[in-house]
């Protein structure tokens, strides 16, 4: 079946460090891929998306490229800030049945 | 556009009671999905409603049920509450139609069962 696997956290970085959160997926067909972010005490927010192979989604300095050959959608940011501390969810949608499959989430802590 | 709203934001109930949570989607959206989020199990899909019909269902017992009204507002009901039902319940709205199937989440209802 369809699934999403993302790296376990927590990930702890110092401010201005480079961030990578790995995400791989298993799916039939041509899914859309998403990264959502959840700040403390809030619901999830859509951070970025990509709808087809080689698409790059970007928002607020975060980027992720849809790699069909490696079935991956890794999240990157060149310089993290304390305000980026949150839980990040990789997700897959559009594989039929209109369901979204979420990864387990990766908690990021950024220290000043 | 107004976002997704959920009421109430916080709720404390006793074991054995029942509870109803409400979700109002973004205007024009016809799909509402419900999720349970706990530290141990993460984000788990409960069910999705589209145009008043349950279209998808997760693996939760029958104590968890939902419905959707003609204005797309949705309610989720949990009967015979158990301690393990303590969680953040999130609803998400989407157009429910074609790609890319992105969802917009509400702030959640924090349910505590004592």
Short mmCIF file of N, CA, C and O in Angstrom, two decimals, chain B residues 38-102:
data_model
loop_
_atom_site.label_atom_id
_atom_site.label_comp_id
_atom_site.label_asym_id
_atom_site.label_seq_id
_atom_site.Cartn_x
_atom_site.Cartn_y
_atom_site.Cartn_z
N UNK B 38 -1.96 12.00 18.80
CA UNK B 38 -1.47 11.71 20.14
C UNK B 38 0.04 11.58 20.09
O UNK B 38 0.61 11.27 19.04
N UNK B 39 0.71 11.82 21.22
CA UNK B 39 2.18 11.70 21.22
C UNK B 39 2.65 10.29 20.85
O UNK B 39 3.64 10.13 20.16
N UNK B 40 1.90 9.29 21.25
CA UNK B 40 2.34 7.92 21.00
C UNK B 40 2.05 7.40 19.60
O UNK B 40 2.86 6.70 19.00
N UNK B 41 0.90 7.75 19.06
CA UNK B 41 0.46 7.21 17.77
C UNK B 41 0.61 8.19 16.61
O UNK B 41 0.39 7.83 15.45
N UNK B 42 0.94 9.41 16.92
CA UNK B 42 1.08 10.39 15.84
C UNK B 42 -0.27 10.80 15.28
O UNK B 42 -1.27 10.84 16.00
N UNK B 43 -0.28 11.09 13.98
CA UNK B 43 -1.48 11.59 13.31
C UNK B 43 -2.20 10.40 12.67
O UNK B 43 -1.66 9.75 11.78
N UNK B 44 -3.41 10.14 13.12
CA UNK B 44 -4.15 9.00 12.58
C UNK B 44 -5.44 9.46 11.95
O UNK B 44 -6.19 10.24 12.54
N UNK B 45 -5.72 8.95 10.77
CA UNK B 45 -6.90 9.33 10.00
C UNK B 45 -8.14 8.65 10.55
O UNK B 45 -8.15 7.42 10.75
N UNK B 46 -9.17 9.43 10.80
CA UNK B 46 -10.43 8.88 11.30
C UNK B 46 -11.41 8.61 10.16
O UNK B 46 -11.83 7.49 9.93
N UNK B 47 -11.80 9.66 9.47
CA UNK B 47 -12.71 9.53 8.32
C UNK B 47 -12.76 10.83 7.54
O UNK B 47 -12.30 11.87 8.00
N UNK B 48 -13.32 10.73 6.34
CA UNK B 48 -13.50 11.88 5.47
C UNK B 48 -14.92 11.92 4.96
O UNK B 48 -15.48 10.88 4.58
N UNK B 49 -15.47 13.10 4.93
CA UNK B 49 -16.81 13.30 4.37
C UNK B 49 -16.72 14.23 3.17
O UNK B 49 -15.96 15.21 3.19
N UNK B 50 -17.48 13.89 2.17
CA UNK B 50 -17.55 14.71 0.95
C UNK B 50 -19.01 14.79 0.54
O UNK B 50 -19.66 13.75 0.33
N UNK B 51 -19.51 16.00 0.44
CA UNK B 51 -20.92 16.21 0.06
C UNK B 51 -21.86 15.32 0.86
O UNK B 51 -22.70 14.60 0.30
N UNK B 52 -21.69 15.35 2.16
CA UNK B 52 -22.57 14.69 3.13
C UNK B 52 -22.42 13.17 3.18
O UNK B 52 -23.18 12.50 3.90
N UNK B 53 -21.47 12.61 2.45
CA UNK B 53 -21.28 11.15 2.41
C UNK B 53 -19.89 10.80 2.94
O UNK B 53 -18.91 11.48 2.59
N UNK B 54 -19.82 9.77 3.75
CA UNK B 54 -18.50 9.32 4.19
C UNK B 54 -17.81 8.64 3.02
O UNK B 54 -18.26 7.61 2.51
N UNK B 55 -16.67 9.16 2.63
CA UNK B 55 -15.98 8.66 1.45
C UNK B 55 -14.79 7.78 1.82
O UNK B 55 -14.41 6.91 1.05
N UNK B 56 -14.17 8.06 2.96
CA UNK B 56 -13.04 7.26 3.42
C UNK B 56 -13.14 7.06 4.92
O UNK B 56 -13.68 7.92 5.63
N UNK B 57 -12.58 5.95 5.37
CA UNK B 57 -12.67 5.65 6.79
C UNK B 57 -11.36 5.03 7.24
O UNK B 57 -10.77 4.20 6.54
N UNK B 58 -10.89 5.42 8.42
CA UNK B 58 -9.70 4.82 9.01
C UNK B 58 -10.07 3.64 9.87
O UNK B 58 -11.20 3.13 9.83
N UNK B 59 -9.10 3.19 10.67
CA UNK B 59 -9.30 1.99 11.47
C UNK B 59 -9.61 2.31 12.92
O UNK B 59 -8.83 2.00 13.81
N UNK B 60 -10.71 2.93 13.15
CA UNK B 60 -11.14 3.27 14.49
C UNK B 60 -12.43 2.52 14.81
O UNK B 60 -13.21 2.19 13.92
N UNK B 61 -12.65 2.26 16.11
CA UNK B 61 -13.87 1.53 16.48
C UNK B 61 -15.12 2.34 16.20
O UNK B 61 -15.08 3.55 15.98
N UNK B 62 -16.26 1.64 16.22
CA UNK B 62 -17.53 2.26 15.89
C UNK B 62 -17.95 3.37 16.85
O UNK B 62 -18.90 4.11 16.56
N UNK B 63 -17.26 3.49 18.00
CA UNK B 63 -17.58 4.57 18.92
C UNK B 63 -17.31 5.94 18.30
O UNK B 63 -17.83 6.95 18.76
N UNK B 64 -16.48 5.93 17.28
CA UNK B 64 -16.14 7.17 16.58
C UNK B 64 -17.03 7.29 15.35
O UNK B 64 -17.03 6.39 14.48
N UNK B 65 -17.78 8.33 15.26
CA UNK B 65 -18.66 8.51 14.11
C UNK B 65 -18.67 9.98 13.71
O UNK B 65 -18.21 10.85 14.46
N UNK B 66 -19.20 10.23 12.55
CA UNK B 66 -19.23 11.61 12.08
C UNK B 66 -20.40 11.83 11.15
O UNK B 66 -21.13 10.89 10.80
N UNK B 67 -20.56 13.07 10.78
CA UNK B 67 -21.55 13.40 9.77
C UNK B 67 -21.20 14.73 9.17
O UNK B 67 -20.42 15.51 9.74
N UNK B 68 -21.80 15.01 8.04
CA UNK B 68 -21.58 16.28 7.38
C UNK B 68 -22.93 16.84 6.94
O UNK B 68 -23.78 16.09 6.45
N UNK B 69 -23.07 18.11 7.10
CA UNK B 69 -24.34 18.77 6.77
C UNK B 69 -24.28 19.37 5.37
O UNK B 69 -23.22 19.45 4.75
N UNK B 70 -25.42 19.84 4.92
CA UNK B 70 -25.50 20.35 3.54
C UNK B 70 -24.64 21.60 3.34
O UNK B 70 -24.27 21.92 2.21
N UNK B 71 -24.30 22.30 4.43
CA UNK B 71 -23.43 23.48 4.29
C UNK B 71 -21.96 23.11 4.46
O UNK B 71 -21.10 23.97 4.61
N UNK B 72 -21.67 21.81 4.44
CA UNK B 72 -20.33 21.22 4.55
C UNK B 72 -19.77 21.20 5.97
O UNK B 72 -18.72 20.59 6.19
N UNK B 73 -20.41 21.84 6.90
CA UNK B 73 -19.96 21.71 8.29
C UNK B 73 -20.04 20.26 8.72
O UNK B 73 -20.91 19.50 8.26
N UNK B 74 -19.10 19.88 9.56
CA UNK B 74 -19.04 18.47 9.97
C UNK B 74 -18.98 18.37 11.48
O UNK B 74 -18.47 19.27 12.16
N UNK B 75 -19.52 17.30 11.98
CA UNK B 75 -19.41 16.98 13.40
C UNK B 75 -18.82 15.59 13.55
O UNK B 75 -19.05 14.69 12.73
N UNK B 76 -18.08 15.43 14.64
CA UNK B 76 -17.53 14.14 14.98
C UNK B 76 -18.01 13.79 16.39
O UNK B 76 -18.02 14.65 17.27
N UNK B 77 -18.45 12.57 16.57
CA UNK B 77 -18.97 12.14 17.86
C UNK B 77 -18.17 10.95 18.37
O UNK B 77 -17.80 10.04 17.60
N UNK B 78 -17.85 10.99 19.65
CA UNK B 78 -17.22 9.83 20.28
C UNK B 78 -18.10 9.42 21.45
O UNK B 78 -18.39 10.24 22.34
N UNK B 79 -18.56 8.19 21.45
CA UNK B 79 -19.41 7.72 22.54
C UNK B 79 -18.59 6.87 23.51
O UNK B 79 -17.50 6.40 23.17
N UNK B 80 -19.11 6.70 24.68
CA UNK B 80 -18.47 5.87 25.71
C UNK B 80 -16.97 6.15 25.78
O UNK B 80 -16.12 5.30 25.50
N UNK B 81 -16.64 7.36 26.14
CA UNK B 81 -15.25 7.80 26.13
C UNK B 81 -14.36 6.93 27.01
O UNK B 81 -14.76 6.48 28.10
N UNK B 82 -13.13 6.72 26.51
CA UNK B 82 -12.10 5.99 27.25
C UNK B 82 -10.93 6.93 27.49
O UNK B 82 -10.76 7.93 26.77
N UNK B 83 -10.10 6.58 28.49
CA UNK B 83 -8.95 7.44 28.78
C UNK B 83 -8.07 7.61 27.55
O UNK B 83 -7.52 8.69 27.30
N UNK B 84 -7.95 6.57 26.75
CA UNK B 84 -7.10 6.60 25.56
C UNK B 84 -7.62 7.50 24.45
O UNK B 84 -6.92 7.70 23.45
N UNK B 85 -8.82 8.02 24.62
CA UNK B 85 -9.35 8.94 23.61
C UNK B 85 -8.84 10.36 23.81
O UNK B 85 -9.11 11.24 22.99
N UNK B 86 -8.11 10.58 24.89
CA UNK B 86 -7.52 11.90 25.12
C UNK B 86 -6.54 12.20 23.99
O UNK B 86 -5.61 11.43 23.74
N UNK B 87 -6.75 13.29 23.31
CA UNK B 87 -5.96 13.58 22.11
C UNK B 87 -6.31 14.96 21.59
O UNK B 87 -7.25 15.60 22.05
N UNK B 88 -5.54 15.39 20.60
CA UNK B 88 -5.89 16.57 19.81
C UNK B 88 -6.62 16.07 18.57
O UNK B 88 -6.10 15.24 17.84
N UNK B 89 -7.82 16.55 18.36
CA UNK B 89 -8.61 16.15 17.19
C UNK B 89 -8.57 17.29 16.18
O UNK B 89 -8.98 18.42 16.46
N UNK B 90 -8.07 16.98 15.02
CA UNK B 90 -7.89 17.96 13.96
C UNK B 90 -8.85 17.69 12.83
O UNK B 90 -9.08 16.53 12.46
N UNK B 91 -9.41 18.74 12.29
CA UNK B 91 -10.16 18.57 11.06
C UNK B 91 -9.45 19.34 9.96
O UNK B 91 -8.73 20.32 10.22
N UNK B 92 -9.63 18.88 8.75
CA UNK B 92 -9.00 19.49 7.60
C UNK B 92 -10.01 19.59 6.47
O UNK B 92 -10.79 18.67 6.26
N UNK B 93 -9.98 20.70 5.78
CA UNK B 93 -10.91 20.85 4.66
C UNK B 93 -10.13 20.91 3.35
O UNK B 93 -8.96 21.31 3.31
N UNK B 94 -10.79 20.48 2.30
CA UNK B 94 -10.22 20.58 0.97
C UNK B 94 -11.36 20.64 -0.03
O UNK B 94 -12.52 20.42 0.33
N UNK B 95 -11.01 20.93 -1.26
CA UNK B 95 -12.05 20.97 -2.28
C UNK B 95 -12.64 19.58 -2.48
O UNK B 95 -13.78 19.41 -2.85
N UNK B 96 -11.80 18.56 -2.21
CA UNK B 96 -12.25 17.18 -2.33
C UNK B 96 -12.28 16.68 -3.77
O UNK B 96 -12.72 15.57 -4.02
N UNK B 97 -11.83 17.51 -4.66
CA UNK B 97 -11.91 17.14 -6.08
C UNK B 97 -10.52 16.82 -6.61
O UNK B 97 -9.78 16.08 -6.02
N UNK B 98 -10.13 17.47 -7.68
CA UNK B 98 -8.93 17.02 -8.38
C UNK B 98 -7.63 17.41 -7.66
O UNK B 98 -7.63 18.15 -6.69
N UNK B 99 -6.54 16.94 -8.23
CA UNK B 99 -5.20 17.23 -7.73
C UNK B 99 -5.05 18.72 -7.45
O UNK B 99 -5.64 19.54 -8.15
N UNK B 100 -4.24 19.16 -6.46
CA UNK B 100 -3.27 18.33 -5.76
C UNK B 100 -3.71 17.84 -4.39
O UNK B 100 -2.90 17.34 -3.63
N UNK B 101 -4.96 17.92 -4.07
CA UNK B 101 -5.49 17.34 -2.85
C UNK B 101 -4.91 17.96 -1.58
O UNK B 101 -4.84 17.31 -0.55
N UNK B 102 -4.49 19.20 -1.63
CA UNK B 102 -3.95 19.81 -0.41
C UNK B 102 -5.06 20.05 0.59
O UNK B 102 -6.22 20.27 0.23
#
